[in-house]
mmCIF file of C-alpha atoms in Angstrom:
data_model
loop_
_atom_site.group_PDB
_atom_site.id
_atom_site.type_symbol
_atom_site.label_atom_id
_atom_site.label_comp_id
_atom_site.label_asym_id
_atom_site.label_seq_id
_atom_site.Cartn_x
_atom_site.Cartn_y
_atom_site.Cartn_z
ATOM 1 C CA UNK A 1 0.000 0.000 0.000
ATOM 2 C CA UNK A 2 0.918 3.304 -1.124
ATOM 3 C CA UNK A 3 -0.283 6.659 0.540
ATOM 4 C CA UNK A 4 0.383 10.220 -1.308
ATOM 5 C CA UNK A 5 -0.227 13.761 -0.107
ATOM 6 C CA UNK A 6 -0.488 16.522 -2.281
ATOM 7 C CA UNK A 7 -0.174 19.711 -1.016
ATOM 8 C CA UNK A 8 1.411 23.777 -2.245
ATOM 9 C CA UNK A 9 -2.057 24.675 -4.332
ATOM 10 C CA UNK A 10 -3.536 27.750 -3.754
ATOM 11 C CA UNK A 11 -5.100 31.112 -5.507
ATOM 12 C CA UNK A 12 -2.086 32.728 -7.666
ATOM 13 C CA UNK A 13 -2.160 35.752 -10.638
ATOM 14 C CA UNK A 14 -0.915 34.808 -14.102
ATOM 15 C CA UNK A 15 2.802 35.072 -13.714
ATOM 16 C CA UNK A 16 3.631 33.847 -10.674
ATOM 17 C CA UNK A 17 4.816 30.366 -9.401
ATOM 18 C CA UNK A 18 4.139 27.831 -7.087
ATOM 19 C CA UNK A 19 5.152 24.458 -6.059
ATOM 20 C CA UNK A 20 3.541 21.486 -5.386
ATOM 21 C CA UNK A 21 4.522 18.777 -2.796
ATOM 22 C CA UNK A 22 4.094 14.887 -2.974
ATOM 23 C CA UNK A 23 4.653 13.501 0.265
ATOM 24 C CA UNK A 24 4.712 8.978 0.045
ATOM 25 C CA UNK A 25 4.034 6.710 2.788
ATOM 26 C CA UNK A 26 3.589 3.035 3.005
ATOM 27 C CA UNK A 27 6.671 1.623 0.787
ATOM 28 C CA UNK A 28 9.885 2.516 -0.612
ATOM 29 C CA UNK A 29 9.363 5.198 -2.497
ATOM 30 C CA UNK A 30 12.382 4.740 -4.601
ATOM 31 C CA UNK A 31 11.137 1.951 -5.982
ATOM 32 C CA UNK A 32 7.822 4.037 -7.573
ATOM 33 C CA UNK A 33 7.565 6.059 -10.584
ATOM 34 C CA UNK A 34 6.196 8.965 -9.711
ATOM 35 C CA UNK A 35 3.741 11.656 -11.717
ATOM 36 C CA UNK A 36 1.526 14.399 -11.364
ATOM 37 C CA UNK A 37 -1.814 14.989 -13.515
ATOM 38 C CA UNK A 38 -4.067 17.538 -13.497
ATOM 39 C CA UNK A 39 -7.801 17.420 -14.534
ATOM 40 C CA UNK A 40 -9.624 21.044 -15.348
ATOM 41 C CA UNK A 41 -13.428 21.362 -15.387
ATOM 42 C CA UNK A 42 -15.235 19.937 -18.108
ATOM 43 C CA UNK A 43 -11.731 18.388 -19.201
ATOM 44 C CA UNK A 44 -9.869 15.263 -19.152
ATOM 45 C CA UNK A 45 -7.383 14.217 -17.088
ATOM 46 C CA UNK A 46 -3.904 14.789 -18.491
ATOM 47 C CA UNK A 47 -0.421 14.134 -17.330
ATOM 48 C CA UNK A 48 1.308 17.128 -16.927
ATOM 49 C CA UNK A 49 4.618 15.539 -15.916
ATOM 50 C CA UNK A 50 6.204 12.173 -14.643
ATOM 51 C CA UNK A 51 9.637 11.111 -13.012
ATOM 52 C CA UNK A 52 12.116 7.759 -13.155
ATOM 53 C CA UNK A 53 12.525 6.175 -9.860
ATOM 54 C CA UNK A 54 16.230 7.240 -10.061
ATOM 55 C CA UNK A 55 15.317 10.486 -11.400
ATOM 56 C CA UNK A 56 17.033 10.025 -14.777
ATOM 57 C CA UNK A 57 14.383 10.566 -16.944
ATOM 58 C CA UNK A 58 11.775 12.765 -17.324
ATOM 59 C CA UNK A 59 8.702 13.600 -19.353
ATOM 60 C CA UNK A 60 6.628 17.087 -19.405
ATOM 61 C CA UNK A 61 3.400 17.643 -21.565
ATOM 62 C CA UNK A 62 4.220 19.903 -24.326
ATOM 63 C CA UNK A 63 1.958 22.863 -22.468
ATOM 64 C CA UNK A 64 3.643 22.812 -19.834
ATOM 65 C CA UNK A 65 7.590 22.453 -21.203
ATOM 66 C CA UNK A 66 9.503 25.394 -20.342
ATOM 67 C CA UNK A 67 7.480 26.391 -17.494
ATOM 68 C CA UNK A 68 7.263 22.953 -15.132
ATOM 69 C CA UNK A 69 9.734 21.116 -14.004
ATOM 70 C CA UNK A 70 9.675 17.800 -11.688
ATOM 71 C CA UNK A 71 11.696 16.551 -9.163
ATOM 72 C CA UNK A 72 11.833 14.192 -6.490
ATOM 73 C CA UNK A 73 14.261 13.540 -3.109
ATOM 74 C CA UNK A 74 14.239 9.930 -2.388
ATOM 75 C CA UNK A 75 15.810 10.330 1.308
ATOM 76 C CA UNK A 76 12.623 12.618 1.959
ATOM 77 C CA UNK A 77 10.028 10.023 0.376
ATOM 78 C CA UNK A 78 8.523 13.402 -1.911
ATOM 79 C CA UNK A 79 8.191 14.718 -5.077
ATOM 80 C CA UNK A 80 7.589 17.985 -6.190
ATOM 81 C CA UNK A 81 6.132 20.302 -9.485
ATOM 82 C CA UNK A 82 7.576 23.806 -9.694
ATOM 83 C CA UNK A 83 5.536 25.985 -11.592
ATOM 84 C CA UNK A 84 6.402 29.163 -13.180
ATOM 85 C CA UNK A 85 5.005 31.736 -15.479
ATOM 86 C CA UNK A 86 1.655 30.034 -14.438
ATOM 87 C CA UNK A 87 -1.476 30.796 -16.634
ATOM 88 C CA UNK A 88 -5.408 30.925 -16.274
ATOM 89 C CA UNK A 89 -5.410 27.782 -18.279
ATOM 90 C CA UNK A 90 -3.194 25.870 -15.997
ATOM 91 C CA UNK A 91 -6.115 26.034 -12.957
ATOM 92 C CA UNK A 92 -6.704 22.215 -12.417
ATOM 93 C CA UNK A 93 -6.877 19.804 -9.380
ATOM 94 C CA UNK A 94 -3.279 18.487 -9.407
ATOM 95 C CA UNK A 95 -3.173 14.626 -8.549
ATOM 96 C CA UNK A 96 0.140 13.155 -7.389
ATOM 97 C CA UNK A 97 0.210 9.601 -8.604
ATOM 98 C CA UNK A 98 2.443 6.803 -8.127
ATOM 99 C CA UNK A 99 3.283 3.304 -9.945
ATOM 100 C CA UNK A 100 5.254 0.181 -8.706
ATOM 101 C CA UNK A 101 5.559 -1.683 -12.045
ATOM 102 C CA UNK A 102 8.039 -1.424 -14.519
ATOM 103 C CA UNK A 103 7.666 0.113 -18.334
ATOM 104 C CA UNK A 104 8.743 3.321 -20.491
ATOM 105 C CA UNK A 105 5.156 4.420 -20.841
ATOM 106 C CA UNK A 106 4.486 7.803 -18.849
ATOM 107 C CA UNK A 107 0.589 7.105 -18.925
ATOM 108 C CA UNK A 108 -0.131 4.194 -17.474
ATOM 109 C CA UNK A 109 0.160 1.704 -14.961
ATOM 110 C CA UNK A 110 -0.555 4.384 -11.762
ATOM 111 C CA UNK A 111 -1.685 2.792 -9.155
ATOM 112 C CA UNK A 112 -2.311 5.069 -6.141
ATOM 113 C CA UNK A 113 -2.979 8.668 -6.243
ATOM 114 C CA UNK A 114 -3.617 11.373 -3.890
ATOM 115 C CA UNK A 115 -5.809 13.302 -2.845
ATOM 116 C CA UNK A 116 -5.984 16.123 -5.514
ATOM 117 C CA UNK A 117 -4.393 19.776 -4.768
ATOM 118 C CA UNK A 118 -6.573 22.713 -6.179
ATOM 119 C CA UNK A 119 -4.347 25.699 -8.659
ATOM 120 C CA UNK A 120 -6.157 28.411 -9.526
ATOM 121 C CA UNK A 121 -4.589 31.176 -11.916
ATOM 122 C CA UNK A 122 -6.381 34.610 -11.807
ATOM 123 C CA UNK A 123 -5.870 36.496 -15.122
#
C-alpha cells in the first residue's frame, strides 16, 4: 500500500509560481515512478509531468515544457512540481500519482494517487 499527499495549491495571478509537494508513505518510495496529472473542469485528465525512480528521466506535456519542471528527493520520500510563469489555463486539481511496475510508458500503470491539490490562476 501506497499513501500520497499533495499539497502547495492555492489562488495565484498569471505570472507567478508555485510548487507542489508529494509527500509517500507506506513503501519505498524509490522503488515508484512517480507523476503528477491535473484534470480542469469539463476536461480530461492529463499528465502534466512524470519522473524515473532514479530520477534520470523525465517527461513534461508539451503545455507545460519550459514552465514545469519535476523533481523528487528519495531520502525525503517526496516529489515535487515547480511551476512558473503560471497561466489561467493551468487552474486544475493536481493529482500526485504513483506506480510500482516497470515500463517506459508515462501514462499508465498508476496505481495510487492522492488526494488532488486545487491551482487556480487569476488572469
Amino acid at each position: 500500500q501506497v499513501q500520497l499527499v499533495e499539497s502547495g495549491g492555492g489562488l495565484v495571478q498569471a505570472g507567478d509560481s508555485l510548487r507542489l509537494s508529494c509527500a509517500a508513505s507506506g513503501r519505498t518510495f524509490s522503488s515508484l515512478g512517480m507523476g503528477w496529472f491535473r484534470q480542469a473542469p469539463g476536461k480530461e485528465r492529463e499528465l502534466v509531468a512524470a519522473i524515473s525512480r532514479g530520477a534520470l528521466r523525465t517527461y513534461y506535456a508539451d503545455s507545460v515544457k519550459g514552465r514545469f519542471t519535476i523533481s523528487r528527493d528519495n531520502t525525503k520520500n517526496a516529489m515535487y512540481l515547480q511551476m512558473s510563469s503560471l497561466e489561467p489555463e493551468d487552474t486544475a486539481v493536481y493529482y500526485c500519482a504513483a506506480k510500482s511496475g516497470y515500463g517506459t510508458n508515462w501514462y499508465v500503470g498508476y496505481d495510487y494517487w492522492g488526494q488532488g491539490t486545487q491551482v487556480t490562476v487569476s488572469s
